[in-house]
Coordinates of C-alpha atoms in Angstrom, one line a residue:
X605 CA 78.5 109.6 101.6
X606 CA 81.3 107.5 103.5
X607 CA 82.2 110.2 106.2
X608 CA 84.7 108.2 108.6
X609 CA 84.2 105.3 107.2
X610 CA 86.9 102.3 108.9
X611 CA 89.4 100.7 107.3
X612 CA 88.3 97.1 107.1
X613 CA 90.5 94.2 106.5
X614 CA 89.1 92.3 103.5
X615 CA 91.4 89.2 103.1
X616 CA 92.3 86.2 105.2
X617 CA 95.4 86.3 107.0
X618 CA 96.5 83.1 105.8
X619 CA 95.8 84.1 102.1
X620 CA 97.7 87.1 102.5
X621 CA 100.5 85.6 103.4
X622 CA 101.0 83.5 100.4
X623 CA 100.1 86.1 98.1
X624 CA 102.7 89.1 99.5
X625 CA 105.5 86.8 100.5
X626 CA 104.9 85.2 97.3
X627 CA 102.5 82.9 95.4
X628 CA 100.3 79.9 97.3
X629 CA 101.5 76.5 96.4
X630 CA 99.2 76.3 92.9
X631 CA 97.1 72.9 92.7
X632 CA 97.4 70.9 89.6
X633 CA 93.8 72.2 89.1
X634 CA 94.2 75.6 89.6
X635 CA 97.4 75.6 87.4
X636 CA 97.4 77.7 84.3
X637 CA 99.0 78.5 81.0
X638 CA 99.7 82.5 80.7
X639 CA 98.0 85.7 82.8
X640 CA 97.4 88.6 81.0
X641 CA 97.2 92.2 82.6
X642 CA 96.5 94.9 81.6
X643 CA 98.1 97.7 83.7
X644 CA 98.9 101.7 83.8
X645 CA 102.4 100.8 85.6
X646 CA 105.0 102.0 83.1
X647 CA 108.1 100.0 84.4
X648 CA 110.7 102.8 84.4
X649 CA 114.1 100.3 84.8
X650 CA 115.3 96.8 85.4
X651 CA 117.0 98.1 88.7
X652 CA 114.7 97.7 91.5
X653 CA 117.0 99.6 94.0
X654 CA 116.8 103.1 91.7
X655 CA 113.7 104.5 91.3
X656 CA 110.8 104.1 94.2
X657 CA 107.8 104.5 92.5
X658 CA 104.8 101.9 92.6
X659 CA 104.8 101.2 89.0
X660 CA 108.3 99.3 90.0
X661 CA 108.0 98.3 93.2
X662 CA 104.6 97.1 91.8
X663 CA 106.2 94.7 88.8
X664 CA 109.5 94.0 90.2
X665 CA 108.2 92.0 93.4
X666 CA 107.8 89.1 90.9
X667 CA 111.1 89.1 90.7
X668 CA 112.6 90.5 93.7
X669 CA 111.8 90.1 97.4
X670 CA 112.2 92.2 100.4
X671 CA 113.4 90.8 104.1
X672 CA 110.1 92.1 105.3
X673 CA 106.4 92.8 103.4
X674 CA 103.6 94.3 104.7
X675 CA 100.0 92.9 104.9
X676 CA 97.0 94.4 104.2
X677 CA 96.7 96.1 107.8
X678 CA 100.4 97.1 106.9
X679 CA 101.4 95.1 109.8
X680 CA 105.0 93.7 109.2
X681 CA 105.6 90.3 108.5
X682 CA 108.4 88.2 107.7
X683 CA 109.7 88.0 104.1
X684 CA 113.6 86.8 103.2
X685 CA 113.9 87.5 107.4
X686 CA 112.3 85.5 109.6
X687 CA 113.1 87.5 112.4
X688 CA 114.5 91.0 113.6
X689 CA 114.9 92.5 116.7
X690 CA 117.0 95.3 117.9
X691 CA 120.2 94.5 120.1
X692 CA 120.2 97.9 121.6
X693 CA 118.9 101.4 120.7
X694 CA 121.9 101.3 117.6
X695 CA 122.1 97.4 116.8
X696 CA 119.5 95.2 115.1
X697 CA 120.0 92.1 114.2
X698 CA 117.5 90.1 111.2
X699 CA 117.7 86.0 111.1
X700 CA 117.1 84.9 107.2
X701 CA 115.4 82.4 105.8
X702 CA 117.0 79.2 105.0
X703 CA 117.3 77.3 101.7
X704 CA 116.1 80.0 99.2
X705 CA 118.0 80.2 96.1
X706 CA 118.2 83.0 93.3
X707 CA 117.0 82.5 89.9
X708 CA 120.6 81.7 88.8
X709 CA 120.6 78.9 90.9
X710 CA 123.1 80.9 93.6
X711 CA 122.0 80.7 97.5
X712 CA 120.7 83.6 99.1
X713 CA 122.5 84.6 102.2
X714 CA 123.6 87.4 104.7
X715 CA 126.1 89.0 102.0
X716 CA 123.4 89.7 99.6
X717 CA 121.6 91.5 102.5
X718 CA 125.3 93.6 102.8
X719 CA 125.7 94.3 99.1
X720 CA 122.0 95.3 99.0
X721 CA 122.4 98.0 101.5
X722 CA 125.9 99.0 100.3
X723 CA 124.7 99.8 96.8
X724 CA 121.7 101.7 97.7
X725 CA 123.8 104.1 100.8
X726 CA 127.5 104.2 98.8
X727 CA 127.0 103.5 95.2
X728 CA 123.3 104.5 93.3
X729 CA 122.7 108.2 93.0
X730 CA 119.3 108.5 91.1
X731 CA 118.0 111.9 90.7
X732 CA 115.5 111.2 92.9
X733 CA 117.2 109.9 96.0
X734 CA 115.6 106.4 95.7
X735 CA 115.8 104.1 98.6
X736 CA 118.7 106.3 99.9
X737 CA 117.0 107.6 102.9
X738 CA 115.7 103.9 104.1
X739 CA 119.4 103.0 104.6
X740 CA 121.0 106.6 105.0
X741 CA 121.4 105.9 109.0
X742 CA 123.0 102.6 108.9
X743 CA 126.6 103.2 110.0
X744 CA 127.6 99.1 109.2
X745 CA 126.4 96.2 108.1
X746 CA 128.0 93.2 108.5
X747 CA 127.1 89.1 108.2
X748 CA 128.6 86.6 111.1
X749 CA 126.9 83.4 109.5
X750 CA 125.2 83.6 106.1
X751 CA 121.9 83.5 108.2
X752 CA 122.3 86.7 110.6
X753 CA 122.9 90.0 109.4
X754 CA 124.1 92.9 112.5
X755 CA 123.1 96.4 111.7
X756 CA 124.9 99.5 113.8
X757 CA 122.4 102.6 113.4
X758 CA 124.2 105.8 113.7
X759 CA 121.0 106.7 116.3
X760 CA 118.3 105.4 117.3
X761 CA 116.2 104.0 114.1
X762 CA 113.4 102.3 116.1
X763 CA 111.3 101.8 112.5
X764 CA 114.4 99.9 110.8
X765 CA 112.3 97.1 109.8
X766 CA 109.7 99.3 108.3
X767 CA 112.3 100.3 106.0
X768 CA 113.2 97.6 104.8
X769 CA 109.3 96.4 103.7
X770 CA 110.3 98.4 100.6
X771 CA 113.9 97.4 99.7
X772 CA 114.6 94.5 97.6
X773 CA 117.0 92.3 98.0
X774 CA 120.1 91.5 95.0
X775 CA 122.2 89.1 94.6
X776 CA 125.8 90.4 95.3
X777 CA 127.9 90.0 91.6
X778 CA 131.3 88.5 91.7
X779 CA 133.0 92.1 91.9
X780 CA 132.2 95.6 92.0
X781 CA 128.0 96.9 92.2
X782 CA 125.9 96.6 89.2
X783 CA 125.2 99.8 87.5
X784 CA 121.5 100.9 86.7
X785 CA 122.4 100.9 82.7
X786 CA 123.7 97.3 82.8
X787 CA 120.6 96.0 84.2
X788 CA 118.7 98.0 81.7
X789 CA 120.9 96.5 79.0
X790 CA 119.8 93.7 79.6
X791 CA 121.6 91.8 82.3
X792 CA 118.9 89.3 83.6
X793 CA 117.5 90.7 86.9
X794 CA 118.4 87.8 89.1
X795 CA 116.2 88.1 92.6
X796 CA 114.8 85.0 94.6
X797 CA 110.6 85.6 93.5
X798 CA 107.9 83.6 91.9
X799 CA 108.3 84.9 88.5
X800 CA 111.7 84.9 86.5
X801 CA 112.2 87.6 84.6
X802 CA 111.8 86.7 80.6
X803 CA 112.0 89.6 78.9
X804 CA 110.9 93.5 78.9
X805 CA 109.9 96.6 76.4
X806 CA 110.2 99.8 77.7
X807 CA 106.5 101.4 77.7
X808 CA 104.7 98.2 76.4
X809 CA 105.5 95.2 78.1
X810 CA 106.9 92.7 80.8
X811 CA 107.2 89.4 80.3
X812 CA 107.8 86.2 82.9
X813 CA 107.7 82.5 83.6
X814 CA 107.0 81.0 86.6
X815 CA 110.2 80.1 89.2
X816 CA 109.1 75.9 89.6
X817 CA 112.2 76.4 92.1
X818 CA 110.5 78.9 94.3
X819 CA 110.9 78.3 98.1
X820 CA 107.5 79.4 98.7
X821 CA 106.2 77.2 96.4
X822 CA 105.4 76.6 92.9
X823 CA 103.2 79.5 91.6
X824 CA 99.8 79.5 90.2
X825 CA 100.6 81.2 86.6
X826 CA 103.7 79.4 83.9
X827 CA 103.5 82.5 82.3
X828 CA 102.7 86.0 82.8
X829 CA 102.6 88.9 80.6
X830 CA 101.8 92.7 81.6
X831 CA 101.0 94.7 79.1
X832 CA 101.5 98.8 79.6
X833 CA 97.6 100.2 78.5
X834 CA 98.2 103.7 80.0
X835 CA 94.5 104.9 78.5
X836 CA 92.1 104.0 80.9
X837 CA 89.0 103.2 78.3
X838 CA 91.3 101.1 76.8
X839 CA 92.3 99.1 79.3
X840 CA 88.8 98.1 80.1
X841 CA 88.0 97.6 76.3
X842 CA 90.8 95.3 76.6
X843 CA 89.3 93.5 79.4
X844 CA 86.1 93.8 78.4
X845 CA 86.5 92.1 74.8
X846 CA 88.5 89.4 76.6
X847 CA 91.8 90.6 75.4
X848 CA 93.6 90.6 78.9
X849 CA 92.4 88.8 82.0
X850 CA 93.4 91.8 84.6
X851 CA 93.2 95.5 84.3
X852 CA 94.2 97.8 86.7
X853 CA 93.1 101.2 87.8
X854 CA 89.9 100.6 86.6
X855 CA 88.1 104.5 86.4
X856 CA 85.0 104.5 88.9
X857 CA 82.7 105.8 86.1
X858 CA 83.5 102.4 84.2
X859 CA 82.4 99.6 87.2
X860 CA 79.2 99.5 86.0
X861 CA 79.2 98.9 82.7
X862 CA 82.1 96.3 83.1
X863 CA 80.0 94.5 85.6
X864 CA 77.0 94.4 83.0
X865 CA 79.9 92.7 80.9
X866 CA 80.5 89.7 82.7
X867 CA 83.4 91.2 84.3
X868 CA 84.1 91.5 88.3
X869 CA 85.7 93.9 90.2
X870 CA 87.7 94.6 93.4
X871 CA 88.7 98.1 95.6
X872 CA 90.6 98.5 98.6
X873 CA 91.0 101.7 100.1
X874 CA 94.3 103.0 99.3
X875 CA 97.2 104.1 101.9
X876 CA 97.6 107.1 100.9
X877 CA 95.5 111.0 100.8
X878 CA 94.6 113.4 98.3
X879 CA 94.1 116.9 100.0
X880 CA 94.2 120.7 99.7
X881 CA 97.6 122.2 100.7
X882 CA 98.0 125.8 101.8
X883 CA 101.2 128.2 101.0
X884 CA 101.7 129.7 104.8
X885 CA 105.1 130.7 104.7
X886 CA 105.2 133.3 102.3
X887 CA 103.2 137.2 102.7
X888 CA 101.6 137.7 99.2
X889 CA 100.9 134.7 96.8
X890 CA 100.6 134.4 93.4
X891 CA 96.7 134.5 92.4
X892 CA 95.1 135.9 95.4
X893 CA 93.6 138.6 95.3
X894 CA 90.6 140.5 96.9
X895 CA 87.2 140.9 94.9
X896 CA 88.7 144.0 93.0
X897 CA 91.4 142.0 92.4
X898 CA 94.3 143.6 94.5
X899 CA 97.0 141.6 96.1
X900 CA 96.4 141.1 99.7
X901 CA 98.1 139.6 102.5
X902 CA 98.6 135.7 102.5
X903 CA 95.1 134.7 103.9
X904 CA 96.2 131.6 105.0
X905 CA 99.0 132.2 107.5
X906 CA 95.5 132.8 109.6
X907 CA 94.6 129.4 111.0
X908 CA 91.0 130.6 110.7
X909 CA 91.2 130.9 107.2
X910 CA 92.1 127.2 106.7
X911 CA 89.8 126.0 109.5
X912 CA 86.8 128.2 107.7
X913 CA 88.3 126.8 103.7
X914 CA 88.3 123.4 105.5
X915 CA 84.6 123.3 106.6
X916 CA 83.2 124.9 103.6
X917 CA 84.5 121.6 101.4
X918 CA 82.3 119.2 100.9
X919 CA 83.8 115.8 100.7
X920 CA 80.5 114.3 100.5
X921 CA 80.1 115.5 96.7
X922 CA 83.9 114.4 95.6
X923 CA 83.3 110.9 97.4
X924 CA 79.9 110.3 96.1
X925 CA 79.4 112.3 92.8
X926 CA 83.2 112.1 91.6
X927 CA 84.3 109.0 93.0
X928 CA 81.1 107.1 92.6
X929 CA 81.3 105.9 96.1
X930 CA 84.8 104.2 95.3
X931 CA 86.2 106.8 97.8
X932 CA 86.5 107.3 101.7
X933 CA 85.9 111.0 102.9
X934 CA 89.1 111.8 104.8
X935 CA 90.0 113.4 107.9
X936 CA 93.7 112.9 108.2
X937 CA 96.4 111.3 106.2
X938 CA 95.4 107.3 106.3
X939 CA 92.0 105.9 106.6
X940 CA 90.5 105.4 110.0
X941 CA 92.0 102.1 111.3
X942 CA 95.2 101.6 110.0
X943 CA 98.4 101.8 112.0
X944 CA 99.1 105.1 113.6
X945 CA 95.7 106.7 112.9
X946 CA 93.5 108.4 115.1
X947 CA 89.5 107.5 116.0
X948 CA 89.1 110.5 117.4
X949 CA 89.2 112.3 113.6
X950 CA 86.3 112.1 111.7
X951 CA 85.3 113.9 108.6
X952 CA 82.7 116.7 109.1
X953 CA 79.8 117.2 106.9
X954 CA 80.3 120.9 105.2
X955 CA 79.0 124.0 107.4
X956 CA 78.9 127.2 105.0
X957 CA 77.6 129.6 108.7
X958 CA 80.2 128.8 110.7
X959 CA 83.1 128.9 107.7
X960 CA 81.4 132.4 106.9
X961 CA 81.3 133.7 110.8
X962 CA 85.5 132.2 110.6
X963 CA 86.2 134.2 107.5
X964 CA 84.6 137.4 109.0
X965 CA 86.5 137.1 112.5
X966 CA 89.6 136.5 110.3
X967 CA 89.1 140.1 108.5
X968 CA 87.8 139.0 105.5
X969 CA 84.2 139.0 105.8
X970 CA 83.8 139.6 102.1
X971 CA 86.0 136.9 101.2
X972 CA 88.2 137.1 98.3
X973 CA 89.8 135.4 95.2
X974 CA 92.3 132.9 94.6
X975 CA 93.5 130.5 92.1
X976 CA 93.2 126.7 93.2
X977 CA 96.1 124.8 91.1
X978 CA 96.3 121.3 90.7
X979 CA 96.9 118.0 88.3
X980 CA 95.1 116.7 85.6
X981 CA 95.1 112.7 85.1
X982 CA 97.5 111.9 88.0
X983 CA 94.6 110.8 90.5
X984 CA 91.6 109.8 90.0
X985 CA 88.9 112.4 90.3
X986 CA 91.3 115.0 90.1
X987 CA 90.6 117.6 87.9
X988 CA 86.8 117.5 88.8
X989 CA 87.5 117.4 92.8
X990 CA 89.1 120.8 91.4
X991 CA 85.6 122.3 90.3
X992 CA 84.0 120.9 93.2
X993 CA 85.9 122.2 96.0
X994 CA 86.0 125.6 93.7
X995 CA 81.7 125.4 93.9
X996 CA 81.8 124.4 97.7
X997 CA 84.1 127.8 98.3
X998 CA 81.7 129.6 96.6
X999 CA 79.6 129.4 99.1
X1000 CA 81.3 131.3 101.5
X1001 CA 82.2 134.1 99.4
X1002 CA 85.8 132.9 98.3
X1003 CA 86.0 132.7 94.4
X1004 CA 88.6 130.1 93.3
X1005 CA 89.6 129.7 89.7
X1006 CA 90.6 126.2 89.2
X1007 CA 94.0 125.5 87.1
X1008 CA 94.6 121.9 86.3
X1009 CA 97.4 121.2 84.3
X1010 CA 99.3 117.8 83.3
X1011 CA 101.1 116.4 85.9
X1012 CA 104.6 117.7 85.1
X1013 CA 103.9 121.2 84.5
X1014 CA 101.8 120.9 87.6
X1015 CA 104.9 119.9 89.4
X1016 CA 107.3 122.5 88.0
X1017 CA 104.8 125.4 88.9
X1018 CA 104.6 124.0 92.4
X1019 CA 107.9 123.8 92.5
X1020 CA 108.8 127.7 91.5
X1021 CA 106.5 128.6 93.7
X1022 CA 103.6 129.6 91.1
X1023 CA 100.4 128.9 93.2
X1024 CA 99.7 130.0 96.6
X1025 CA 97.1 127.1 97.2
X1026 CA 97.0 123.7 95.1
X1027 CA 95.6 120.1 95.4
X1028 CA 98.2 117.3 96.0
X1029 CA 98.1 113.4 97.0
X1030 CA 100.8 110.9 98.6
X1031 CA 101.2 107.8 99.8
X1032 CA 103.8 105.9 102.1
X1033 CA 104.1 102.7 103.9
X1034 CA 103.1 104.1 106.7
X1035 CA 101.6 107.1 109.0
X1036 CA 104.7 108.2 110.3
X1037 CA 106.2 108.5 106.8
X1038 CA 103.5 111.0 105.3
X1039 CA 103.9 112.8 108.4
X1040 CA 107.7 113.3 108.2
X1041 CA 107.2 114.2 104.8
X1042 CA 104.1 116.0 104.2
X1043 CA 103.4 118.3 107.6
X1044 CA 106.9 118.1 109.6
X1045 CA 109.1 121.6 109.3
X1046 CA 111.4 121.4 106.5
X1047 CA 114.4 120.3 107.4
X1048 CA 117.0 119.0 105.5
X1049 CA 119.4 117.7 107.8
X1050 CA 116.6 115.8 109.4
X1051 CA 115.3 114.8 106.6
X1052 CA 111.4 116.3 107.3
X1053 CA 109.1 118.0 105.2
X1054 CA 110.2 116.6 101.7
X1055 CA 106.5 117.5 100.7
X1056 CA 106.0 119.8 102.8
X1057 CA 105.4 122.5 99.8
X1058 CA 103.5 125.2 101.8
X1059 CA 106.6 125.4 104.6
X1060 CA 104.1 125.0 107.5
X1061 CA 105.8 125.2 110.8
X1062 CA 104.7 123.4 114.1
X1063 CA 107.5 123.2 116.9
X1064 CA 104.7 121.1 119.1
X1065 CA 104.2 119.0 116.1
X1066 CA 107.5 118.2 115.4
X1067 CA 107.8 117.5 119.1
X1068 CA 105.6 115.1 119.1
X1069 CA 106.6 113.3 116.2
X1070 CA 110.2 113.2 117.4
X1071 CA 108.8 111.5 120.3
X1072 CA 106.6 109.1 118.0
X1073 CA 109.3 108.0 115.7
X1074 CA 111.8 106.7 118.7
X1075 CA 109.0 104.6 119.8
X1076 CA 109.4 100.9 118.6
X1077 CA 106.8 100.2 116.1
X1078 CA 103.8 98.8 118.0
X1079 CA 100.4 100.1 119.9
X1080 CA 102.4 102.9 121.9
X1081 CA 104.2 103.9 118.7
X1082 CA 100.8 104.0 117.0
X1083 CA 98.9 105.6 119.7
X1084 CA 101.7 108.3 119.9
X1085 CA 101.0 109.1 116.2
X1086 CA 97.5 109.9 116.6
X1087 CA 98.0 112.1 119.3
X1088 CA 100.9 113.7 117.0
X1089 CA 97.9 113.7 114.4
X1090 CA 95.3 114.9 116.6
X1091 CA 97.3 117.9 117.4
X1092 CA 98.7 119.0 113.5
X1093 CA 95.2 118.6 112.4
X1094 CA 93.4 121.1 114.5
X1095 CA 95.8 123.6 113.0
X1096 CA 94.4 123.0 109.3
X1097 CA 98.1 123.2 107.5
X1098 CA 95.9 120.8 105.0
X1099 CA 92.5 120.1 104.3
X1100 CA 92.2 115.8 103.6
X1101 CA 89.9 115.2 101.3
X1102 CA 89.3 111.3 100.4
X1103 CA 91.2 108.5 100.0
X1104 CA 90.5 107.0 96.8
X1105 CA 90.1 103.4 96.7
X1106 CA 92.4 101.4 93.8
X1107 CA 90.0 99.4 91.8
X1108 CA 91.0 96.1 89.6
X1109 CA 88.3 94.2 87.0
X1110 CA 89.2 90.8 85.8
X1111 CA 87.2 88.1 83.8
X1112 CA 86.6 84.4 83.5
X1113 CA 89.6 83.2 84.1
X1114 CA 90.4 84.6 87.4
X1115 CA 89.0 82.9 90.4
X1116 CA 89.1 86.0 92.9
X1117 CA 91.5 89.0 92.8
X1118 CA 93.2 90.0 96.3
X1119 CA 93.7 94.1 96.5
X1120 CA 96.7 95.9 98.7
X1121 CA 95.8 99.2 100.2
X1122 CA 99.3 100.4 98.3
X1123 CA 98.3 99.6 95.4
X1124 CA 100.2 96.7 93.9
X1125 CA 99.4 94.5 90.5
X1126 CA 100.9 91.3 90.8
X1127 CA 100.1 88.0 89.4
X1128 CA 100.6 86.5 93.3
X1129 CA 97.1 88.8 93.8
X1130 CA 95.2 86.6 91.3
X1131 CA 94.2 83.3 91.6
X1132 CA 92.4 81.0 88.8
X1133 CA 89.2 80.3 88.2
X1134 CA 88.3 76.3 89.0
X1135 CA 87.3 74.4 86.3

């Protein structure tokens, strides 16, 4: 069991550099004719400013680039910008990178950087929101030489550059902002990457050729081809008979047998946590019941409650049993040793007397029933961490019916407020972003608490945050984000489970295969096997 396990850097800083700003200069030696992957990333559009979820941000980086990336430590480092820093507390100002062209031939300068930020705050309105709230404070934007672009903040936005490690950058069009159905229609995407885009079927396939003219320089694959396997025994079929020479989100259960196969495999743990969230907000839930099954008061406005739920689970069993070790037993919302975390939270080994002695000094020494909700197929392990967490509550009296549904239906329950207590996961690029979203008061003119589905409440908390997020990013920024941790853990408003570790096999062909904590699939991750 991997309780409080670090999170260890696995790549070479210089390696990491070619392969997330880019592609490494390929060697005649280590060029190659077409990469085939296999992948459960169903691109959802062309536009890589409308929609931000990995499966695009994931496939359109060959394409696209952003003015900064993050490494594997999701430490910023430069991308289209060399250089940032901030004027005052509401002006940055970001040099660009010289002598990098588009795939049209065009240059890329400071008004692309403008029209980028224009379309995603003034023009796109996805159903989602997008990018929107990465560029929601900028008050103006403006380019005094097509190297420097000034940015006015309407406050202080001390994590700008952050933001912009997950917008990509378009070329601005002669006139006017390019819709999201005319890029889907099959204007070319134009962006300054490795790849060039060749052609794309919604559901099936991506297509692309290498960019000889990259500034980077000249990738290792002339073509590359992704084909959309969402069935996970069939993508390692696929890889296994030799039919693709990547495949993604390889199930845990599976390493084994593909290793016996000839095939290899990579993890990383992942940047992001899959948890137990509790409904505190509300005085009787849906589903919970005592043991003659009466509604009772919400249980779990009673921090005791959560604290006693939180040390009956035994992560041990989900990392271990479920996972088959490709898991890290969690104890807040990123693991140990990334940016913003906190040593000082560990994950506990399960300890049924004391949850028992909490429930009873609670009031509910018997303990009583509920309904545990949560998806089926949308993480990995998800529906079994279900029965598991159900057995561990057992224990201590509390009978939980687990009700896993597909993801969808899942979501539309959760939204109407049909469970009282539910298993979730996110991710983010970084710790300050989960906590916004995920345990900050709701707030919509703030902008908290997007996921915060139980409406938990914690004026310290938010406090501290506050405080946190108008530190520049750096060790005091970080350090102020553990403490902000520290203090919204010991409350319980969610139990961490594990962060799942993403898992990639690939064959012959492929020299070694470089994983991203978020997640990515890119050809720029692979390199070839030397003859």
């Amino acid at each position: 069991m991997k309780l409080g396990s670090p999170f260890r850097p696995r790549l070479l800083s210089a390696l990491l550099i070619s392969i997330f700003l880019g592609s490494a200069p390929a060697t005649p030696a280590q060029e190659r004719g077409e990469l085939r992957i296999a992948t459960f990333y169903k691109l959802m559009t062309l536009d890589p400013q409308y929609a931000n979820l990995n499966e695009n941000t994931s496939l359109l980086s060959h394409i696209y680039e952003r003015l900064v990336y993050q490494d594997d430590n999701l430490e910023l480092k430069p991308g289209l910008a060399t250089s940032w820093r901030p004027l005052s507390d509401t002006q940055w100002e970001f040099k660009l990178r010289d002598k990098v062209r588009f795939h049209d031939g065009s240059a890329f300068d400071a008004d692309d950087v403008v029209y980028t930020i224009e379309r995603i705050r003034d023009f796109l309105k996805p159903p989602s929101g997008g990018f929107r709230s990465y560029v929601s404070g900028i008050k103006a934007v403006s380019a005094p030489d097509p190297l420097t672009v000034l940015i006015e903040t309407d406050g202080a936005v001390p994590n700008l550059p952050l933001f912009f490690s997950s917008i990509f950058v378009m070329n601005r069009p002669s006139e006017g902002f390019e819709t999201t159905e005319d890029l889907n229609a099959g204007h070319p995407p134009n962006g300054t990457g490795p790849y060039r885009f060749e052609s794309w079927s919604s559901g099936e396939s991506l297509r692309l050729a290498r960019n000889d003219d990259y500034w980077g320089g000249k990738p290792a694959w002339f073509k590359v081809t992704f084909r959309v396997i969402e069935n996970p025994a069939a993508r390692v079929a696929a890889l296994s008979t030799g039919e693709v020479d990547v495949a993604d989100a390889i199930p845990a259960r599976d390493v084994a047998s593909l290793k016996e196969r000839g095939a290899r495999v990579a993890s990383v743990g992942a940047a992001r946590v899959n948890f137990v969230q509790f409904d505190v907000a509300r005085d009787t839930l849906p589903g919970v019941t005592d043991k003659s099954g009466e509604p009772i008061a919400n249980p779990f406005k009673n921090p005791l409650v959560r604290r006693a739920l939180a040390l009956a689970t035994d992560r041990g069993i989900l990392v271990d049993k479920i996972l088959a070790g490709y898991g890290t037993a969690a104890a807040q919302v990123f693991p140990n040793g990334l940016p913003g975390t906190s040593a000082r939270l560990l994950p506990e080994a399960p300890n049924y007397e004391e949850a028992k002695a909490l429930l009873s000094k609670a009031g509910f020494p018997d303990g009583f029933n509920l309904v545990l909700a949560g998806p089926a197929g949308r993480y990995p392990g998800d529906a079994e961490s279900l029965q598991a967490v159900a057995q561990s509550w057992a224990r201590i009296g509390v009978n939980a019916q687990p009700a896993a549904a597909p993801f969808s239906v899942f979501n539309t329950k959760r939204a109407a407020g049909d469970y009282g207590v539910w298993y979730g996961g996110t991710s983010g690029e970084a710790v300050d972003i989960i906590l916004h979203s995920l345990l900050a008061s709701p707030d919509p003119e703030r902008g908290t608490g997007a996921l915060n589905f139980g409406k938990y409440r914690n004026e310290a908390f938010d406090a501290m945050l506050a405080r946190a997020e108008s530190i520049a990013v750096g060790p005091e920024r970080n350090a102020a984000l553990a403490q902000a941790t520290e203090l919204v853990m010991a409350d319980q408003p969610i139990i961490p489970l594990y962060h799942f570790h993403h898992i990639v096999g690939y064959g012959s062909r492929i020299g070694s295969y470089v994983l991203h904590p978020r997640g990515w699939t890119t050809a720029m991750q692979t390199r070839p096997a030397m003859e």
